[in-house]
Coordinates of C-alpha atoms in Angstrom, one line a residue:
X588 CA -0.4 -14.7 16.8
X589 CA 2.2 -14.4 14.2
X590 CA 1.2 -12.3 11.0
X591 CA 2.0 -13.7 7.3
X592 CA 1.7 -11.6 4.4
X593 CA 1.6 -12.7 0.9
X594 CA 2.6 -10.6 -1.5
X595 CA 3.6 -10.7 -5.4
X596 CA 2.5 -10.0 -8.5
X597 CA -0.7 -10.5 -10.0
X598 CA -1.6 -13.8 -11.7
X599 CA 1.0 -15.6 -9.8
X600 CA -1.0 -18.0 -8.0
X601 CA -1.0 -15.5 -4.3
X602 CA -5.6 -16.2 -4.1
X603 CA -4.4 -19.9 -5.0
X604 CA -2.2 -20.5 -2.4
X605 CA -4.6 -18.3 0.1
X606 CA -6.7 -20.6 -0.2
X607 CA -5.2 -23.6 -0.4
X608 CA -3.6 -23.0 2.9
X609 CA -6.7 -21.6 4.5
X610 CA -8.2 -24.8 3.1
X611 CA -10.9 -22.3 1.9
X612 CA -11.5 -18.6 0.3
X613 CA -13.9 -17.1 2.7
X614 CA -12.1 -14.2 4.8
X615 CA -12.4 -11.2 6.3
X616 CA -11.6 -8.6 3.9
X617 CA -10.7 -5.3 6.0
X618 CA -7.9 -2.3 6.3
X619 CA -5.0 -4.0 7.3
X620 CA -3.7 -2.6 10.6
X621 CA -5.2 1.1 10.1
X622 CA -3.5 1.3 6.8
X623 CA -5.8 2.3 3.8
X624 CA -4.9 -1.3 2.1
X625 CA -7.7 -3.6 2.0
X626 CA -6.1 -7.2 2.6
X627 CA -7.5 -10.7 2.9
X628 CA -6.7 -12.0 6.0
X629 CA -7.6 -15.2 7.9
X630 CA -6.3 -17.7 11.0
X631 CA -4.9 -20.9 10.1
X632 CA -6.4 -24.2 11.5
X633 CA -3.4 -24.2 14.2
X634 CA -4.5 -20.6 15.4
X635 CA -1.3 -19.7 15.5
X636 CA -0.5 -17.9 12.1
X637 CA -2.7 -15.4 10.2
X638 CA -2.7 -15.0 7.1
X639 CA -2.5 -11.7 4.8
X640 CA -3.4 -12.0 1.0
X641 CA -1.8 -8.4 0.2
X642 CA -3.2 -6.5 -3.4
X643 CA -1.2 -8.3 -6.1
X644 CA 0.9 -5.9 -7.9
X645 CA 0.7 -5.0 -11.6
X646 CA 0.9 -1.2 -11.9
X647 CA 4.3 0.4 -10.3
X648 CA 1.9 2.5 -8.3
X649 CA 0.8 -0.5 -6.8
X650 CA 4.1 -1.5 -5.4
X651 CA 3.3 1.7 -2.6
X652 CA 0.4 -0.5 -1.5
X653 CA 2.1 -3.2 -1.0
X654 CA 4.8 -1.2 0.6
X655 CA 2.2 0.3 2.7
X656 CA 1.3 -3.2 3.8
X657 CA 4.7 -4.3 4.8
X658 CA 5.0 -1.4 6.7
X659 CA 2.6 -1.9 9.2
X660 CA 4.1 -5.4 9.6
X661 CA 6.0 -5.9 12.7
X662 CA 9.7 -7.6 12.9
X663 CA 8.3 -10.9 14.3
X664 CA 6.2 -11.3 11.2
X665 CA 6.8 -13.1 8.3
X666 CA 6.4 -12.0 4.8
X667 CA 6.2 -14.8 1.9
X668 CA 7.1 -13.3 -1.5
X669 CA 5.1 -15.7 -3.9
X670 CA 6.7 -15.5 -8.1
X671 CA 5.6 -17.8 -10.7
X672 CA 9.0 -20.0 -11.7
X673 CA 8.9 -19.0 -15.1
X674 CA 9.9 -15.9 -14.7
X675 CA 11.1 -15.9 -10.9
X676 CA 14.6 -14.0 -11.9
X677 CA 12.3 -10.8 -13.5
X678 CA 10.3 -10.6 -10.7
X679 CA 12.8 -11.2 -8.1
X680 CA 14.6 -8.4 -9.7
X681 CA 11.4 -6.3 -9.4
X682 CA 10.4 -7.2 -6.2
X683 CA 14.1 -6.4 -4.2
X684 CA 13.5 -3.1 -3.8
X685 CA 10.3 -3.4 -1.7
X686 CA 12.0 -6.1 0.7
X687 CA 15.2 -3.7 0.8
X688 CA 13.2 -1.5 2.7
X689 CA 11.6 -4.1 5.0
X690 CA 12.8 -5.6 8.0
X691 CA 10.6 -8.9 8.3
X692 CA 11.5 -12.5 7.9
X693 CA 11.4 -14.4 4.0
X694 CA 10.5 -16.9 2.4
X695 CA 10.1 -17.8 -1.2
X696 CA 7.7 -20.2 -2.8
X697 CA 7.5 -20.6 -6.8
X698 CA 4.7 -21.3 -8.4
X699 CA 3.8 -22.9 -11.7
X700 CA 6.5 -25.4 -11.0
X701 CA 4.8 -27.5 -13.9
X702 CA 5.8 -25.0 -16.6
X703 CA 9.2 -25.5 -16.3
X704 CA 10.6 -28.3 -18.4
X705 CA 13.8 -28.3 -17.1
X706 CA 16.4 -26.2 -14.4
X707 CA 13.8 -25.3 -12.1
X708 CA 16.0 -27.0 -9.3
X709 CA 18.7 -24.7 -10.4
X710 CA 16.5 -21.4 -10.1
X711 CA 15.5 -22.9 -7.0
X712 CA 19.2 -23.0 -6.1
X713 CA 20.6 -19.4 -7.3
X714 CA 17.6 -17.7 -5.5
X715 CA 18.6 -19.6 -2.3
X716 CA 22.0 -18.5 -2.6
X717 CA 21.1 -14.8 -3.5
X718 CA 18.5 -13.8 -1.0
X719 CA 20.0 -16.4 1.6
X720 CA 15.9 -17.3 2.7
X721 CA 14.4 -20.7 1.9
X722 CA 12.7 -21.3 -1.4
X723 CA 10.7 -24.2 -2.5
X724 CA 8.6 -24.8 -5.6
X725 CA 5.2 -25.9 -6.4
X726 CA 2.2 -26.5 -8.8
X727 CA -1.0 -25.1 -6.5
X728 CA -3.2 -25.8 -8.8
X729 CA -2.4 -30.0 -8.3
X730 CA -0.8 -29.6 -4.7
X731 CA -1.2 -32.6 -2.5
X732 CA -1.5 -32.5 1.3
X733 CA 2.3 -33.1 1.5
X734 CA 3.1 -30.1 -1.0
X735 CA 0.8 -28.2 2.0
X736 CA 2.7 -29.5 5.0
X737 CA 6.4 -28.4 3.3
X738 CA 4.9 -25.5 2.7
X739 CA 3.6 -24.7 6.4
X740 CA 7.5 -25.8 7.3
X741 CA 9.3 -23.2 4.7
X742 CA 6.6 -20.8 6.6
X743 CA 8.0 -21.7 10.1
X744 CA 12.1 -21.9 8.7
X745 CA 12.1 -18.2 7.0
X746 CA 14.6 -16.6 7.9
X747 CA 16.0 -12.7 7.4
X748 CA 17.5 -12.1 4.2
X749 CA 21.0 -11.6 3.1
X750 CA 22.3 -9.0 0.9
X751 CA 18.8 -9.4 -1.6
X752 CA 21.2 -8.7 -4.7
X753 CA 19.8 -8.1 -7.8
X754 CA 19.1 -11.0 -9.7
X755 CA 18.4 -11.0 -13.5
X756 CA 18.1 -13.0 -16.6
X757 CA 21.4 -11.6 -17.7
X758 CA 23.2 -12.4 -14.9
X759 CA 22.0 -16.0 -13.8
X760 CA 25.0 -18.7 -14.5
X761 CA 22.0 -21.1 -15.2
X762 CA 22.4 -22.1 -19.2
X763 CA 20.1 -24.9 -19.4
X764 CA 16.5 -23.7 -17.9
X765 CA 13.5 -24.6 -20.3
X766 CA 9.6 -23.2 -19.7
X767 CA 6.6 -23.4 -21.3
X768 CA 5.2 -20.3 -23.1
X769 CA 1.5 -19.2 -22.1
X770 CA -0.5 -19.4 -25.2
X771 CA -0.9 -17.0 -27.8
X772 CA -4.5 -16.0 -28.3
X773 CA -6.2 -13.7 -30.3
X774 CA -7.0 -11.5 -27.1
X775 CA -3.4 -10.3 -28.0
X776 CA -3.7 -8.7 -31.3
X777 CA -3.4 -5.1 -31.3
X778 CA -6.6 -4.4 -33.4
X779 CA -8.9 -7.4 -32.9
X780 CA -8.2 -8.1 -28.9
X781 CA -9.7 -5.3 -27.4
X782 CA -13.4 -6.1 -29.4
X783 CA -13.2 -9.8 -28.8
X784 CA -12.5 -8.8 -24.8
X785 CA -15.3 -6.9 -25.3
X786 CA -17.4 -9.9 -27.0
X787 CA -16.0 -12.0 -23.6
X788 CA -17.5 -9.3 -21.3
X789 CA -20.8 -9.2 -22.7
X790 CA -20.7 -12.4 -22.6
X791 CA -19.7 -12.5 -18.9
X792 CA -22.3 -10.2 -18.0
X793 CA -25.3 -11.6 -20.1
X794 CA -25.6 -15.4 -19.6
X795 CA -25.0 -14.8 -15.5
X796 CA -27.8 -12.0 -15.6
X797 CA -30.2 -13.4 -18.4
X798 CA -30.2 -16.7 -16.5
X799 CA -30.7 -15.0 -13.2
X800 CA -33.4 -12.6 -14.5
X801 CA -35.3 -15.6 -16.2
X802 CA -34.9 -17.9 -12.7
X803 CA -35.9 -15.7 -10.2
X804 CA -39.3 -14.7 -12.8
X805 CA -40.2 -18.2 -11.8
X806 CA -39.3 -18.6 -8.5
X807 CA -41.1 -15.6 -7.9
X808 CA -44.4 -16.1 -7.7
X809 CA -44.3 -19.7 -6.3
X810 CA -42.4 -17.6 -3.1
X811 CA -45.5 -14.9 -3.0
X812 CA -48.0 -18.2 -3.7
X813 CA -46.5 -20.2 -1.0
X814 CA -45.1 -17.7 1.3
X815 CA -45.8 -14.0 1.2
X816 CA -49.9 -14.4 0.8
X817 CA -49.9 -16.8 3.2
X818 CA -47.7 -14.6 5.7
X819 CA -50.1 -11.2 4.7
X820 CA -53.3 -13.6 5.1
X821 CA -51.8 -14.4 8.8
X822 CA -51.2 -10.7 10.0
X823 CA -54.4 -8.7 7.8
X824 CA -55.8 -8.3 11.3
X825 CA -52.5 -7.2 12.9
X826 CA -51.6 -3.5 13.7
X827 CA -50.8 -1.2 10.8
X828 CA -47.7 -0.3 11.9
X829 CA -46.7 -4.1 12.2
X830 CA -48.5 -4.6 8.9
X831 CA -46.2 -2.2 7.3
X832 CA -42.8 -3.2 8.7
X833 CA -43.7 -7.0 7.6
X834 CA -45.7 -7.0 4.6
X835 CA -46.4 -2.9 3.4
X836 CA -44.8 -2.3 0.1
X837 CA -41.3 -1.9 1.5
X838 CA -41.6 -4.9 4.7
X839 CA -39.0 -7.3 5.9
X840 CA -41.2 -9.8 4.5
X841 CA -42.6 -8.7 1.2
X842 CA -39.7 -6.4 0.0
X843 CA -36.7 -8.4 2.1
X844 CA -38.2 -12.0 0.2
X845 CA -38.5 -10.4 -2.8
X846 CA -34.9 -8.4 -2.7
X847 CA -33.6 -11.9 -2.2
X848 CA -35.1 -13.4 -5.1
X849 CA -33.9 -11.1 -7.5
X850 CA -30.4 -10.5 -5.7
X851 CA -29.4 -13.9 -5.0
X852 CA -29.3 -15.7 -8.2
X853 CA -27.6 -12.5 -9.8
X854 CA -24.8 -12.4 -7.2
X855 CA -24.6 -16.5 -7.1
X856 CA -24.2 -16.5 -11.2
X857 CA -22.4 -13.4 -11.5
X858 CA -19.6 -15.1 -9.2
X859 CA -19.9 -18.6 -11.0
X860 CA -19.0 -16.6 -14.1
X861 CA -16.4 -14.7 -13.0
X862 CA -15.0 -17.6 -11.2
X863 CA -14.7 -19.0 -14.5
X864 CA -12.8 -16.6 -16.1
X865 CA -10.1 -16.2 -13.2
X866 CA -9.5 -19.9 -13.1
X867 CA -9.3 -20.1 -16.7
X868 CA -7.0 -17.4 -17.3
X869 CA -9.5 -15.8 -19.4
X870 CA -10.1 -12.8 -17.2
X871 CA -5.9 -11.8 -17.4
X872 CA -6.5 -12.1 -21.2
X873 CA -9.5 -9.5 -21.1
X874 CA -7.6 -7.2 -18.3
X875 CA -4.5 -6.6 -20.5
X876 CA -7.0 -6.5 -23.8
X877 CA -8.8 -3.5 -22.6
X878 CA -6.5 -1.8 -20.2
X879 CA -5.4 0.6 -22.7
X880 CA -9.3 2.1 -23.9
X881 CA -10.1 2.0 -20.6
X882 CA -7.1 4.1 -19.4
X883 CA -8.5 7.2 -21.0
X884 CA -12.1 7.7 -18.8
X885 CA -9.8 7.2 -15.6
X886 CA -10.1 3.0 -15.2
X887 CA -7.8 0.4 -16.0
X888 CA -8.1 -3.5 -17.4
X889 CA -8.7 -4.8 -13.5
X890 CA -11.8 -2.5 -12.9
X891 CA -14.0 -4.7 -15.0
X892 CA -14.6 -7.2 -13.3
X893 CA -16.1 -5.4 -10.2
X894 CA -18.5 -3.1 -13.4
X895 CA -19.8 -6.5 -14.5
X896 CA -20.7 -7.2 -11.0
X897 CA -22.2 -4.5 -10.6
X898 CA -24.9 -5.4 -13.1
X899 CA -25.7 -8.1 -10.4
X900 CA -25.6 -6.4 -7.1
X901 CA -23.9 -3.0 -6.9
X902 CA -23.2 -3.5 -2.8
X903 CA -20.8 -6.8 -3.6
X904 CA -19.5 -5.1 -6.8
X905 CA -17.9 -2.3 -4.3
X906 CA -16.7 -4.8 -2.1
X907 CA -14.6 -6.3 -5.2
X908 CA -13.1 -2.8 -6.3
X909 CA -10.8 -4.2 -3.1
X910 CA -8.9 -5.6 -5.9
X911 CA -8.5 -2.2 -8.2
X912 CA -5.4 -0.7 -9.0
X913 CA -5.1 2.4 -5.9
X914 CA -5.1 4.5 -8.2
X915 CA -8.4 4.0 -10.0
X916 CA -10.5 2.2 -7.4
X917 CA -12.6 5.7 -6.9
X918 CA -13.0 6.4 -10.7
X919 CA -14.4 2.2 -10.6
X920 CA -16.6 2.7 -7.3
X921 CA -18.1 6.4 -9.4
X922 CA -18.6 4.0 -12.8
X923 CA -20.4 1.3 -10.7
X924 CA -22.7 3.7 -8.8
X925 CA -23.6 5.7 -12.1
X926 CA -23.5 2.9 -14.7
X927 CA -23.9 -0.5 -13.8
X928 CA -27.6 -1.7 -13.4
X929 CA -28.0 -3.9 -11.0
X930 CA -30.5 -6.8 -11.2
X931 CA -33.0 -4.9 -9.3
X932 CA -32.8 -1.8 -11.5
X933 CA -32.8 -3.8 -14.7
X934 CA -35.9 -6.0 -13.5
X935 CA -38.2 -3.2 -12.3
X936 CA -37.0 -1.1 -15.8
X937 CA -37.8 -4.3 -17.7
X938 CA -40.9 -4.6 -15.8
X939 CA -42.0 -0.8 -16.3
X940 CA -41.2 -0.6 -19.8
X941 CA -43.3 -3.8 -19.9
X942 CA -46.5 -2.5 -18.5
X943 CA -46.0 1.0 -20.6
X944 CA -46.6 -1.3 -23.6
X945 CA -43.0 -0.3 -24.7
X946 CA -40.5 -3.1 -24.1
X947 CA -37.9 -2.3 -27.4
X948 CA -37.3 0.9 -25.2
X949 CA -34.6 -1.1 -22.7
X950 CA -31.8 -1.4 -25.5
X951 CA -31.7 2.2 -26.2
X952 CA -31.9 2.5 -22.4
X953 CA -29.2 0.4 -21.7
X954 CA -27.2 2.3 -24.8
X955 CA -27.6 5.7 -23.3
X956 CA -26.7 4.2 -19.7
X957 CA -23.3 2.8 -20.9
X958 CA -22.2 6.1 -22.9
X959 CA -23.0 8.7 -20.1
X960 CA -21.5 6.4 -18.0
X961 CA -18.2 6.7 -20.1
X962 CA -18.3 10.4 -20.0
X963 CA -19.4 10.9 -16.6
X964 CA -16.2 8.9 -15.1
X965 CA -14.0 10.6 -17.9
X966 CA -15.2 14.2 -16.3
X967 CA -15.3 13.8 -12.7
X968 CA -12.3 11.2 -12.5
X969 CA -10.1 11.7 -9.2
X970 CA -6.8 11.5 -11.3
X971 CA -5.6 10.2 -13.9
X972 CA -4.2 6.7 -14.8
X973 CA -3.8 7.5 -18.3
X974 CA 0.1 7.6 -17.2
X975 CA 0.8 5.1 -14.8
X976 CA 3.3 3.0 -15.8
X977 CA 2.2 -0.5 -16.7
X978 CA 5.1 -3.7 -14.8
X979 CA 5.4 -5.8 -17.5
X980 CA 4.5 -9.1 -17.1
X981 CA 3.9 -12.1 -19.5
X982 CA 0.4 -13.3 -19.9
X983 CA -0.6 -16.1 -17.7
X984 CA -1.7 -19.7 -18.7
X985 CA -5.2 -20.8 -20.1
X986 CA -5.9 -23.8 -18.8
X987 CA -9.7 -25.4 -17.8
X988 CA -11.2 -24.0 -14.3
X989 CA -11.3 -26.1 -11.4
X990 CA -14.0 -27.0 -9.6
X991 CA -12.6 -26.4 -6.3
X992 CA -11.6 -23.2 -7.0
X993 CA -15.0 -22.4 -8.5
X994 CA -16.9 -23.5 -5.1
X995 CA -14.3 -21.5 -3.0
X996 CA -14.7 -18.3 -4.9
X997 CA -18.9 -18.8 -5.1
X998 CA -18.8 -19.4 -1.6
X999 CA -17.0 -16.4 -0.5
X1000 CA -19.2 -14.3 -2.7
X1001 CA -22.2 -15.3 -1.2
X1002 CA -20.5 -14.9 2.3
X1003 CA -19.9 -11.4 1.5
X1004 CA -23.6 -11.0 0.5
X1005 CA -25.4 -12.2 3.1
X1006 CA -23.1 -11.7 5.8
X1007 CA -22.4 -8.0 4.7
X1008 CA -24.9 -6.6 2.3
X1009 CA -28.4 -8.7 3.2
X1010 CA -28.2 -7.2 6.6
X1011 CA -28.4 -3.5 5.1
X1012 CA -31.3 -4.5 3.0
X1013 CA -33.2 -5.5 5.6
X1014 CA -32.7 -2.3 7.8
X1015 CA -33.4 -0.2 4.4
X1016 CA -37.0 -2.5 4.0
X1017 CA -36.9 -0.9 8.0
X1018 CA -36.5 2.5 6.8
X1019 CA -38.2 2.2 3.8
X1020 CA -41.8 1.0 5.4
X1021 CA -41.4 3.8 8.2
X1022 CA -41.1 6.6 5.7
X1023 CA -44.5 5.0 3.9
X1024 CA -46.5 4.3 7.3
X1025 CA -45.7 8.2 8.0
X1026 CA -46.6 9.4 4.4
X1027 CA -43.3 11.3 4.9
X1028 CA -42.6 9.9 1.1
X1029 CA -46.4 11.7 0.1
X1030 CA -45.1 14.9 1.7
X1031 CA -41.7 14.9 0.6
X1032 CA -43.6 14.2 -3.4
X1033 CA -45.8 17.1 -2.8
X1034 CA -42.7 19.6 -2.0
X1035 CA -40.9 18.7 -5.1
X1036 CA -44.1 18.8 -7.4
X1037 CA -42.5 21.8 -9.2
X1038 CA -39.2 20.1 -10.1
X1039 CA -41.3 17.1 -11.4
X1040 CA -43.3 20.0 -13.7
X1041 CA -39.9 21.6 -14.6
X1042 CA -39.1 18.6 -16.1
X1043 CA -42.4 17.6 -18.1
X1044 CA -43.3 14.8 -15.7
X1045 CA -46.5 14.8 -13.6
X1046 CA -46.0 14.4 -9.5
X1047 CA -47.6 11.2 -9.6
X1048 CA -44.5 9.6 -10.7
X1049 CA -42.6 11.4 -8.0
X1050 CA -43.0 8.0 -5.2
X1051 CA -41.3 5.7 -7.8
X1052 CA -38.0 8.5 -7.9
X1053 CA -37.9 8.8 -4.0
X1054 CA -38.5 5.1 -3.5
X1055 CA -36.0 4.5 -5.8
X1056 CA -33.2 6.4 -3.8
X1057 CA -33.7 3.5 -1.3
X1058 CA -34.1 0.9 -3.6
X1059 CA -33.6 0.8 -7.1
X1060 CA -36.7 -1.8 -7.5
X1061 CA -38.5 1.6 -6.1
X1062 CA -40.0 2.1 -9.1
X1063 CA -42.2 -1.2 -9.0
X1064 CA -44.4 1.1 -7.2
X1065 CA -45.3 2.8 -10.2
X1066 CA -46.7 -0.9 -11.4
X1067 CA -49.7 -0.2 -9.2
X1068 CA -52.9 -0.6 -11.6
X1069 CA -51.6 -2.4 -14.1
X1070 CA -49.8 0.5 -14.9
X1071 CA -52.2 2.9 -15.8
X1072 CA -50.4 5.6 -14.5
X1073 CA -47.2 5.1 -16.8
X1074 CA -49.3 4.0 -19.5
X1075 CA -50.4 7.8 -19.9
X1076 CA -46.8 8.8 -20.2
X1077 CA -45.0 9.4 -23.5
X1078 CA -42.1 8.1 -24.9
X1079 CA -39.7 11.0 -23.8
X1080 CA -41.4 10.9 -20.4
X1081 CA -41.1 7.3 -19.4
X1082 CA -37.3 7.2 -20.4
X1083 CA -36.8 10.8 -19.1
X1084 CA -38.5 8.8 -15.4
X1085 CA -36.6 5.3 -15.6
X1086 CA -33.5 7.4 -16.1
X1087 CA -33.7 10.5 -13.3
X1088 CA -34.8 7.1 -11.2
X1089 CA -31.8 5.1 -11.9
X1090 CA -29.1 7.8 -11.9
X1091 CA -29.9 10.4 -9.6
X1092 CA -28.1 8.9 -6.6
X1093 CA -26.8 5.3 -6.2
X1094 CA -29.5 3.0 -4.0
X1095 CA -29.2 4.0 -0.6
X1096 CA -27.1 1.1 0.8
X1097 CA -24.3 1.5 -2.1
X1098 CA -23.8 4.6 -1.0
X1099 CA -23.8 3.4 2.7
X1100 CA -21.0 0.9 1.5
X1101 CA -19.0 3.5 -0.5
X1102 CA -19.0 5.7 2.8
X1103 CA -17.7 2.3 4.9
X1104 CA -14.9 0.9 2.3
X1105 CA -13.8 4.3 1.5
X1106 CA -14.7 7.5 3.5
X1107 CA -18.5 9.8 4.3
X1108 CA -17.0 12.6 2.4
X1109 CA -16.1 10.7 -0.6
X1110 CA -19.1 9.1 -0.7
X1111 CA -20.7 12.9 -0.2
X1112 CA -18.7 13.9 -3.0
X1113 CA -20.1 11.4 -5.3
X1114 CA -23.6 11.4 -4.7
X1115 CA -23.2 15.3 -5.7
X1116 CA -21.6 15.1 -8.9
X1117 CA -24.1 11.8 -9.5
X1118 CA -26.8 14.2 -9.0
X1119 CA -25.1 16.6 -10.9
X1120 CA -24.9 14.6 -14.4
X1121 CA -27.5 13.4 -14.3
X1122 CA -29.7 15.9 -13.7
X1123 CA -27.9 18.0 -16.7
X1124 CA -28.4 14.7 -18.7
X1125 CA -32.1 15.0 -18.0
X1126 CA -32.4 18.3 -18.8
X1127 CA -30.8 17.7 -22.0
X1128 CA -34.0 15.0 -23.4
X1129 CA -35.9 17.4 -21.8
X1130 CA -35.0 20.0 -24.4
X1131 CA -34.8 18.1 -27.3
X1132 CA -37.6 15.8 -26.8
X1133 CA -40.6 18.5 -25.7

């Protein structure tokens, strides 16, 4: 099977064309060929050509992964350079040096064909004539099933390139080539950009997760009405064991049901959102707004898009640091795991504050969570990106979203979900009900009885902390009564619990993702300085509170 890698900038259409030629955006996402680069990759419907979305490029560190990616290309394969029209002579010029060192067949296809008012057939012409490959142009957005067919055919004619001479806007003998300019937006402004990006991603983050949290409070107890009692009812005069595995307090069927619930409509409207702002443009607008206050805690403009995913599902959030700059995905996977409540966390802290009779406490929650979160990836960052040089690159288009690129994009977020991250769930609920049926969870509260006394809290509370190693709904076990339990529990002690619960160590299958997309040891490393912070962070409203 013959290999096709697409590679390019970022923003210049590379997803779009993925997935128009895949006909769809669910793939396999995985290291490409024992590299460390995490590539789309997927078989067309002639079985005869897979294809490889490689990382676009926007940082010049990022051209060693894509250099990494061509590397482990063979001869036979064929590597499709993809540069928006507009500015094909910049990027061309940019791009030279990576293909210099490659020995793989070329083609090139231009996109945003539609921006260009006039000479695109001359561009077309002079890149033809410099890198000697074939070139064609067109608008992805609107192409026809003709525009897909000539574009199968430049795949099959590329050819190996000529001399690949520099070619740049001072040196094109093109006089009469007229684009359109991408709009100029207040995202731009020096002063006022950065805040409203920061308006846009709470924005992002709170209709998606507001609108989940308020849908799956409904569908809940229609699901336990109609389903769980009736399941329980069914198997009260089963075995324990069996009881517990299905219906105990962490079963397939209680806890799995449930897990879905809440997870689901998080991940489904977390994706619809940020579907939106990709399409739209909107997303490139924030990136560049908030690259450069990001760039001092160790992250970068592209990281926060897989953050806010993280407040819906922490697993699929990891999964989208595939798209991080290499040289901050770490400090965004440390961030995610530390900072981002997922929908599970923020339901059961919701619902805990709730029964402790103090609700107003989940702002100031949220407040703290967000500024340790700042300083905890600012301390233990892997390096620095504070200095890596930024390509530039002129803003991209706003324009409204498609639908079929919003369905693609949903779609292959909930693939990634329940194909990859449901299954861990469900063998956690396993693990989970195990430890309760052997009380090994009562045992291991009893042992650490002293460090719950060291830090003013009474080892009653000590199930919801374990539970929630597994699962961050873990504390929901704490609801038991009605909540007298919390209810007995100060002010200092109920944040000093929901916040040891939540930070201590990621949920058990994050961490079991961090250790598969990345490494064990890295994922070792960053449980202990996890534990670490926020252990000292505890300490600290320890003292001043008590």
């Amino acid at each position: 099977m013959k290999n096709v890698a697409l590679i390019g900038f970022e923003s210049t259409g590379k997803s779009s064309l993925f997935n128009l030629l895949t006909r769809s955006s669910v793939s396999d996402e995985r290291n490409f060929r024992g590299s460390s680069i995490i590539c789309r990759e997927k078989s067309l419907e002639n079985g005869q050509v897979k294809l490889i979305d490689t990382p676009g490029i926007r940082y010049k560190s990022d051209n060693t992964t894509t250099e990494l990616a061509l590397s482990a290309l063979q001869r036979s394969d064929t590597v499709v350079v993809v540069m928006r029209a507009t500015d094909a002579f910049s990027e061309w010029e940019k791009l030279t040096p990576l293909l210099q060192r490659s020995h793989q067949q070329v083609a090139i296809v231009l996109t945003f064909a539609d921006k260009v008012i006039a000479g695109l057939e001359q561009i077309i012409r002079v890149l033809r004539e410099s890198a000697q490959v074939p070139v064609m142009a067109l608008d992805v957005r609107r192409a026809s099933e003709e525009g897909l067919q000539l574009l199968l055919r430049l795949i099959e004619q590329a050819g190996q390139p000529g001399s690949l001479a520099y070619v740049s806007n001072n040196s094109v003998p093109v006089l009469n080539i007229s684009t359109h300019s991408p709009q100029q937006t207040w995202f731009e402004h020096p002063q006022a950009g950065p805040l409203l990006a920061l308006i846009a991603v709470g924005l992002l983050f709170a209709v998606p997760v507001w609108a989940a949290w308020y849908f799956s409070s409904l569908l809940q107890p229609l699901v336990e009405v109609t389903a769980i009692h009736p399941i329980e009812s069914v198997l009260s005069q089963s075995p324990t064991l069996l009881q517990a595995l299905l219906t105990g307090s962490y079963g397939l069927i209680s806890l799995g049901i449930y897990s879905f619930i809440w997870a689901f409509p998080a991940v489904l409207f977390m994706a619809f959102s940020v579907a939106i702002a990709e399409d739209s443009g909107i997303k490139e607008r924030i990136i560049f707004a908030l690259d450069p206050w990001l760039c001092r805690i160790g992250l970068n403009g592209t990281d926060m898009i897989p953050l806010l995913s993280g407040f819906g599902c922490n697993v699929v959030a990891v999964f989208q640091t595939r798209s991080c700059s290499r040289c901050s995905r770490q400090n965004c996977i440390s961030t995610i795991a530390f900072g981002a409540a997922c929908s599970y966390q923020t339901g059961a802290t919701l619902s805990l504050f709730s029964a402790a009779g103090h609700p107003a406490l989940f702002a100031p929650y949220l407040l703290l969570l967000f500024i340790t979160g700042c300083v905890h990836t600012r301390l233990w960052k892997n390096r620095s990106v504070e200095n890596t040089e930024r390509l530039e690159m002129a803003p991209g288009w706003l324009q409204w979203p498609r639908w079929r690129a919003l369905r693609w994009s949903v779609k292959n977020s909930f693939s990634q979900f329940l194909l990859q991250a449901m299954p861990l769930f469900l063998i956690i609920c396993v693990i989970g009900s195990l430890l309760d049926y052997l009380a090994i969870i009562d045992a291991i509260s009893h042992a650490l009885a002293p460090v719950a006394a060291f830090f003013h809290l009474p080892a009653e509370v000590l199930p919801g902390i374990i539970f929630s190693l597994i699962r961050k709904d873990g504390l929901m076990v704490l609801n038991q009564d009605s909540g007298a339990l919390i209810q007995t529990l100060t002010l200092s002690q109920l944040i000093l619990l929901v916040w040891i619960a939540s930070t201590l160590m990621a949920c058990l299958v994050t961490v079991l993702i961090i250790a598969r997309e990345v490494s064990w040891r890295f994922a070792a490393r960053l449980a202990a300085k996890q534990a670490v912070s926020s252990l000292v962070i505890a300490m600290a409203i320890t003292l001043i509170f008590t």
